Structures are given as C-alpha cells and as structure tokens.
Amino acid sequence: MARNIQSLERAAAMLRLLAGGERRLGLSDIASALGLAKGTAHGILRTLQAEGFVEQDSASGRYQLGAELLRLGNSYLDVHELRARALVWTDDLARSSGEAVYLGVLHQQGVLIVHHVFRPDDSRQVLEVGAMQPLHSSALGKVVSAYDPVAHSEVVEAERREFTARTVTGLTEFESVLDLTRARGYAEDVEETWEGVASVAAPIHDRHRMPVGAIGITGAVERVCRPDDQGALRPELIAAVRDCARAVSRDLGASRF
C-alpha cells in the first residue's frame, strides 16, 4: 500500500484547524495545536498563502482561510451543470432580445465563455465557446469581479489594459464601477472592450447565494443602446438579462436575489 504524503497531511490538518475556529490563529497556536515545529508550520503556511488557501492579517500576523477556498468549495457545481440549467433560458433570451447570449465563469484571470447562443438572424457568426473575456472591461467580467471575491482580487492585482478610449483602468474608478454593479444588479460595457459593441450582464447564484457565473447579451451599439442616447442601454434589454439570470439562479436552488 502506498504511503501518504506527510506534507499534504499536515497542510490538510492546518486547513481544518483554521476552518474550525472563529478567530485568526498565530503561528505558535497552529504549530502547538498540530504538534509541529514552528519552522515546519511556517513553511506550510507560506506555501498555502502563496496558493491563496491561507491569508495573513498584516496588522496581527495571524492566519485565516483564504479566498481561493471559496472557488474550491463551490467546485461541486460543475460547469456542464451550469450550462445545462441555462440552456432553455439562454435560448429564450436570444429570441426575445434578438442578440447573442453568453454564459461565462471565472477562469485564469478572465471570463471563460462556456455557452454561446447565436443572434437569431441569418448573419454569419462564429461560435465563441472557449473564448476569454477580460474581467475589467467586459460586462460579464465586471459582474464576476463585483460578486466573486476571488475574481475581485485577481482583477485588482492584474494590469487593466486599455482596449478603447472608454476602458476604465484606474483602480479607484474601477472600484466605483463595481459598487454601481452591485447596487444595480447588472453591469454594462458600451464600447469599453470593442468599438461599436455594447453588452449587459447579470450574476448567477447558487442555492447558497454564492456567485457561480454571469449571463449577458452582446450586440451592436445601435441595437443594444437607446436610439436617443448611444451611451445608455435599452431598459427592456437590461430587464430581460436580469430576469434570465434570476431564472437560472432559481434552477440552481437560489431563493433570494
């Protein structure tokens, strides 16, 4: 029988210890509780911290569980299940809005498109499943960044590239955009990622109220925005996207929005 890897066993025990308490723990507390030398405990903590599984309070030096565990804790919600739950609703949204619909999830400092419904007309279109959209400028990315703490950490620490003259890159201004996204329940992208293209997206939650993705529509500015104001989205499209996101969330067990 193969032997267990001791360092992994110790790391697992450390995570369970941090998960079981109601306060942050210091290095001495952790080492004593697990019967480890301080040097050994510190080495494991440093590795877990580098991977995002553990965070250290800068003021006290104590340790607590990190945001990356949120991502792992929700791994039961398979992307294929999310896509399956959204199939009918995304088709309905494409028909009612007349625009392309995208379903995205956080992946490697961006939004991975896991489902794409073509715009319901005869125009030539390219399937974008597997494509990535930026966190800081796309509507899907802003929604994910606003509601998912892991995505928020990633977009704050990453370089926010300027795609167009409208792209928001400054941190203070970008945080204001995320505050507005949370207050309104949706995000918009009017020529911030691509010239002549506008998008609106809303968050999808599971039964624990955890963010698991975003859904949105994308189309030409002249169709998605109001005819009298090319910088303002059509309110009926905003409502349709939010209703679709709520419907998918309900199918995943979410009861409140």
Coordinates of C-alpha atoms in Angstrom, one line a residue:
M1 CA 0.0 0.0 0.0
A2 CA 1.4 3.4 -1.0
R3 CA 2.2 5.7 1.9
N4 CA 0.5 9.0 2.4
I5 CA 2.5 12.2 1.8
Q6 CA 3.2 13.7 5.2
S7 CA 3.4 17.3 4.0
L8 CA 0.0 17.1 2.4
E9 CA -1.5 15.6 5.5
R10 CA -0.1 18.4 7.6
A11 CA -1.4 21.0 5.2
A12 CA -4.9 19.4 5.3
A13 CA -4.8 19.4 9.1
M14 CA -3.8 23.0 9.1
L15 CA -6.7 24.0 6.8
R16 CA -9.1 22.0 9.0
L17 CA -7.7 23.8 12.1
L18 CA -8.2 27.2 10.6
A19 CA -11.7 26.3 9.4
G20 CA -12.8 25.1 12.9
G21 CA -12.0 28.3 14.7
E22 CA -13.9 31.6 15.0
R23 CA -10.7 33.7 15.0
R24 CA -7.4 34.1 13.3
L25 CA -4.6 31.9 14.6
G26 CA -1.0 32.8 15.1
L27 CA 2.0 30.7 14.1
S28 CA 2.6 29.5 17.6
D29 CA -1.0 28.5 18.1
I30 CA -1.0 26.5 14.8
A31 CA 2.3 24.8 15.5
S32 CA 1.3 23.8 19.0
A33 CA -2.1 22.5 18.0
L34 CA -0.7 20.3 15.3
G35 CA 2.5 19.3 17.2
L36 CA 4.8 20.8 14.6
A37 CA 8.0 22.8 14.9
K38 CA 7.5 26.5 14.1
G39 CA 9.8 26.3 11.1
T40 CA 7.8 23.4 9.6
A41 CA 4.4 25.1 10.3
H42 CA 5.7 28.4 8.8
G43 CA 6.9 26.7 5.7
I44 CA 3.5 25.0 5.1
L45 CA 1.6 28.3 5.8
R46 CA 3.8 30.2 3.4
T47 CA 3.1 27.7 0.7
L48 CA -0.7 27.7 1.4
Q49 CA -0.6 31.5 1.4
A50 CA 1.2 31.6 -2.0
E51 CA -1.6 29.4 -3.4
G52 CA -4.4 31.6 -1.9
F53 CA -5.6 29.0 0.5
V54 CA -4.5 31.0 3.6
E55 CA -4.3 34.7 4.2
Q56 CA -2.2 36.5 6.8
D57 CA -3.5 39.6 8.6
S58 CA -1.0 42.4 8.0
A59 CA -1.6 44.0 11.4
S60 CA -1.6 41.0 13.7
G61 CA 0.4 38.5 11.6
R62 CA -2.3 35.9 12.3
Y63 CA -3.6 33.4 9.7
Q64 CA -7.1 32.7 8.4
L65 CA -8.5 30.7 5.5
G66 CA -8.0 32.4 2.0
A67 CA -10.4 33.3 -0.7
E68 CA -9.2 30.6 -3.1
L69 CA -11.0 28.0 -0.9
L70 CA -14.3 29.7 -2.0
R71 CA -13.5 28.6 -5.5
L72 CA -12.8 25.0 -4.4
G73 CA -15.8 24.9 -2.1
N74 CA -18.1 25.6 -5.0
S75 CA -16.5 23.1 -7.3
Y76 CA -19.5 20.8 -6.8
L77 CA -21.3 23.0 -9.3
D78 CA -19.8 21.6 -12.5
V79 CA -19.7 23.9 -15.5
H80 CA -21.6 21.4 -17.5
E81 CA -24.4 21.5 -14.9
L82 CA -24.5 25.3 -15.1
R83 CA -24.7 25.2 -18.8
A84 CA -27.4 22.6 -18.8
R85 CA -29.5 24.6 -16.4
A86 CA -29.1 27.7 -18.5
L87 CA -29.9 26.2 -22.0
V88 CA -33.6 26.9 -22.2
W89 CA -33.3 30.3 -20.6
T90 CA -30.5 31.5 -22.8
D91 CA -32.4 30.4 -25.9
D92 CA -35.4 32.4 -24.8
L93 CA -33.2 35.4 -24.0
A94 CA -31.7 35.3 -27.5
R95 CA -35.1 35.1 -29.1
S96 CA -36.6 37.9 -27.0
S97 CA -33.6 40.3 -27.3
G98 CA -32.6 39.5 -30.8
E99 CA -29.0 39.4 -29.7
A100 CA -26.2 36.9 -29.0
V101 CA -26.2 35.5 -25.4
Y102 CA -23.1 34.4 -23.5
L103 CA -22.7 32.4 -20.3
G104 CA -19.3 32.9 -18.5
V105 CA -17.4 31.7 -15.5
L106 CA -14.2 32.9 -13.8
H107 CA -11.1 31.1 -15.2
Q108 CA -7.4 32.1 -15.2
Q109 CA -7.9 35.9 -14.5
G110 CA -10.6 36.2 -17.1
V111 CA -14.1 35.1 -18.0
L112 CA -14.4 31.8 -19.9
I113 CA -17.3 31.5 -22.3
V114 CA -19.0 28.2 -21.6
H115 CA -22.1 28.7 -23.6
H116 CA -23.0 30.9 -26.6
V117 CA -26.3 31.3 -28.3
F118 CA -26.2 32.9 -31.7
R119 CA -28.1 36.1 -32.6
P120 CA -31.4 34.8 -34.1
D121 CA -30.9 36.2 -37.6
D122 CA -29.2 35.0 -40.8
S123 CA -25.9 36.8 -40.3
R124 CA -22.7 34.8 -40.3
Q125 CA -21.4 34.2 -36.7
V126 CA -18.6 32.4 -35.0
L127 CA -19.1 30.1 -32.0
E128 CA -17.1 31.6 -29.1
V129 CA -17.4 28.8 -26.6
G130 CA -13.9 28.6 -25.0
A131 CA -13.0 32.2 -25.7
M132 CA -11.9 34.5 -22.9
Q133 CA -13.2 38.0 -22.0
P134 CA -11.4 40.5 -19.7
L135 CA -12.5 41.0 -16.1
H136 CA -12.2 44.7 -16.0
S137 CA -13.9 45.8 -19.2
S138 CA -16.5 43.3 -20.4
A139 CA -19.9 43.2 -18.8
L140 CA -19.5 39.5 -17.9
G141 CA -16.2 40.3 -16.3
K142 CA -17.4 43.2 -14.3
V143 CA -20.3 41.1 -12.9
V144 CA -17.9 38.3 -11.9
S145 CA -15.5 40.8 -10.4
A146 CA -18.2 42.5 -8.4
Y147 CA -19.7 39.4 -6.8
D148 CA -16.8 36.9 -6.7
P149 CA -14.1 37.8 -4.1
V150 CA -11.5 35.6 -5.9
A151 CA -12.2 37.5 -9.2
H152 CA -12.0 40.8 -7.4
S153 CA -8.6 40.0 -6.0
E154 CA -7.4 38.9 -9.4
V155 CA -8.6 42.0 -11.3
V156 CA -7.3 44.4 -8.7
E157 CA -3.8 42.9 -8.8
A158 CA -3.7 42.5 -12.6
E159 CA -2.8 45.0 -15.2
R160 CA -6.1 46.5 -16.5
R161 CA -5.4 47.0 -20.2
E162 CA -6.9 49.9 -22.2
F163 CA -8.8 48.4 -25.1
T164 CA -10.6 51.6 -26.2
A165 CA -10.8 55.2 -25.1
R166 CA -13.7 54.2 -22.9
T167 CA -12.0 51.4 -20.9
V168 CA -11.8 52.1 -17.2
T169 CA -8.3 51.2 -16.0
G170 CA -7.8 53.3 -12.8
L171 CA -8.4 51.3 -9.6
T172 CA -10.5 53.9 -7.8
E173 CA -12.7 54.4 -10.8
F174 CA -13.0 50.7 -11.4
E175 CA -14.0 50.0 -7.8
S176 CA -16.7 52.6 -8.2
V177 CA -17.9 50.7 -11.3
L178 CA -18.1 47.5 -9.2
D179 CA -20.0 49.3 -6.5
L180 CA -22.5 50.5 -9.1
T181 CA -22.8 47.0 -10.5
R182 CA -23.6 45.5 -7.1
A183 CA -26.2 48.3 -6.4
R184 CA -27.9 47.9 -9.8
G185 CA -27.6 44.1 -10.1
Y186 CA -26.1 44.2 -13.6
A187 CA -23.0 45.5 -15.4
E188 CA -22.7 47.2 -18.8
D189 CA -20.0 47.5 -21.4
V190 CA -20.5 50.2 -24.0
E191 CA -17.5 50.2 -26.3
E192 CA -15.1 49.5 -23.4
T193 CA -13.8 46.3 -24.9
W194 CA -14.7 46.5 -28.6
E195 CA -15.5 49.6 -30.7
G196 CA -19.1 49.6 -31.8
V197 CA -20.2 46.8 -29.4
A198 CA -22.3 47.0 -26.3
S199 CA -23.1 44.4 -23.6
V200 CA -25.2 43.9 -20.5
A201 CA -24.7 41.1 -18.0
A202 CA -26.1 39.9 -14.6
P203 CA -24.9 37.5 -12.0
I204 CA -26.0 33.8 -11.4
H205 CA -26.0 32.5 -7.9
D206 CA -26.4 29.0 -6.4
R207 CA -28.6 27.9 -3.5
H208 CA -26.0 29.2 -1.0
R209 CA -26.2 32.7 -2.6
M210 CA -22.6 32.1 -3.9
P211 CA -21.7 33.6 -7.3
V212 CA -21.1 30.9 -9.9
G213 CA -21.1 32.8 -13.2
A214 CA -22.7 35.5 -15.3
I215 CA -25.0 35.7 -18.2
G216 CA -25.3 38.5 -20.7
I217 CA -26.1 39.7 -24.2
T218 CA -23.8 41.4 -26.7
G219 CA -24.6 43.3 -29.9
A220 CA -24.1 46.5 -32.0
V221 CA -24.3 49.7 -30.0
E222 CA -27.1 51.0 -32.3
R223 CA -29.3 47.9 -31.3
V224 CA -28.4 47.5 -27.6
C225 CA -28.4 51.1 -26.7
R226 CA -31.2 53.6 -26.8
P227 CA -31.7 55.4 -30.2
D228 CA -31.7 58.8 -28.5
D229 CA -28.6 58.0 -26.4
Q230 CA -25.9 55.7 -27.7
G231 CA -24.3 55.6 -24.2
A232 CA -27.4 54.3 -22.4
L233 CA -28.6 50.7 -22.7
R234 CA -32.2 49.9 -23.6
P235 CA -34.0 49.3 -20.3
E236 CA -36.0 46.3 -21.7
L237 CA -32.8 44.5 -22.5
I238 CA -31.4 45.1 -19.0
A239 CA -34.7 43.7 -17.6
A240 CA -34.5 40.7 -19.9
V241 CA -31.0 39.8 -18.9
R242 CA -31.7 40.2 -15.2
D243 CA -34.8 38.1 -15.5
C244 CA -32.8 35.4 -17.3
A245 CA -30.1 35.4 -14.6
R246 CA -32.7 35.1 -11.9
A247 CA -34.4 32.2 -13.7
V248 CA -31.1 30.2 -14.0
S249 CA -30.3 31.0 -10.3
R250 CA -33.7 29.7 -9.3
D251 CA -33.0 26.5 -11.2
L252 CA -29.8 26.2 -9.2
G253 CA -31.7 26.5 -5.9
A254 CA -31.3 30.2 -5.2
S255 CA -34.3 31.5 -3.3
R256 CA -33.5 35.2 -2.9
F257 CA -31.9 37.8 -5.1

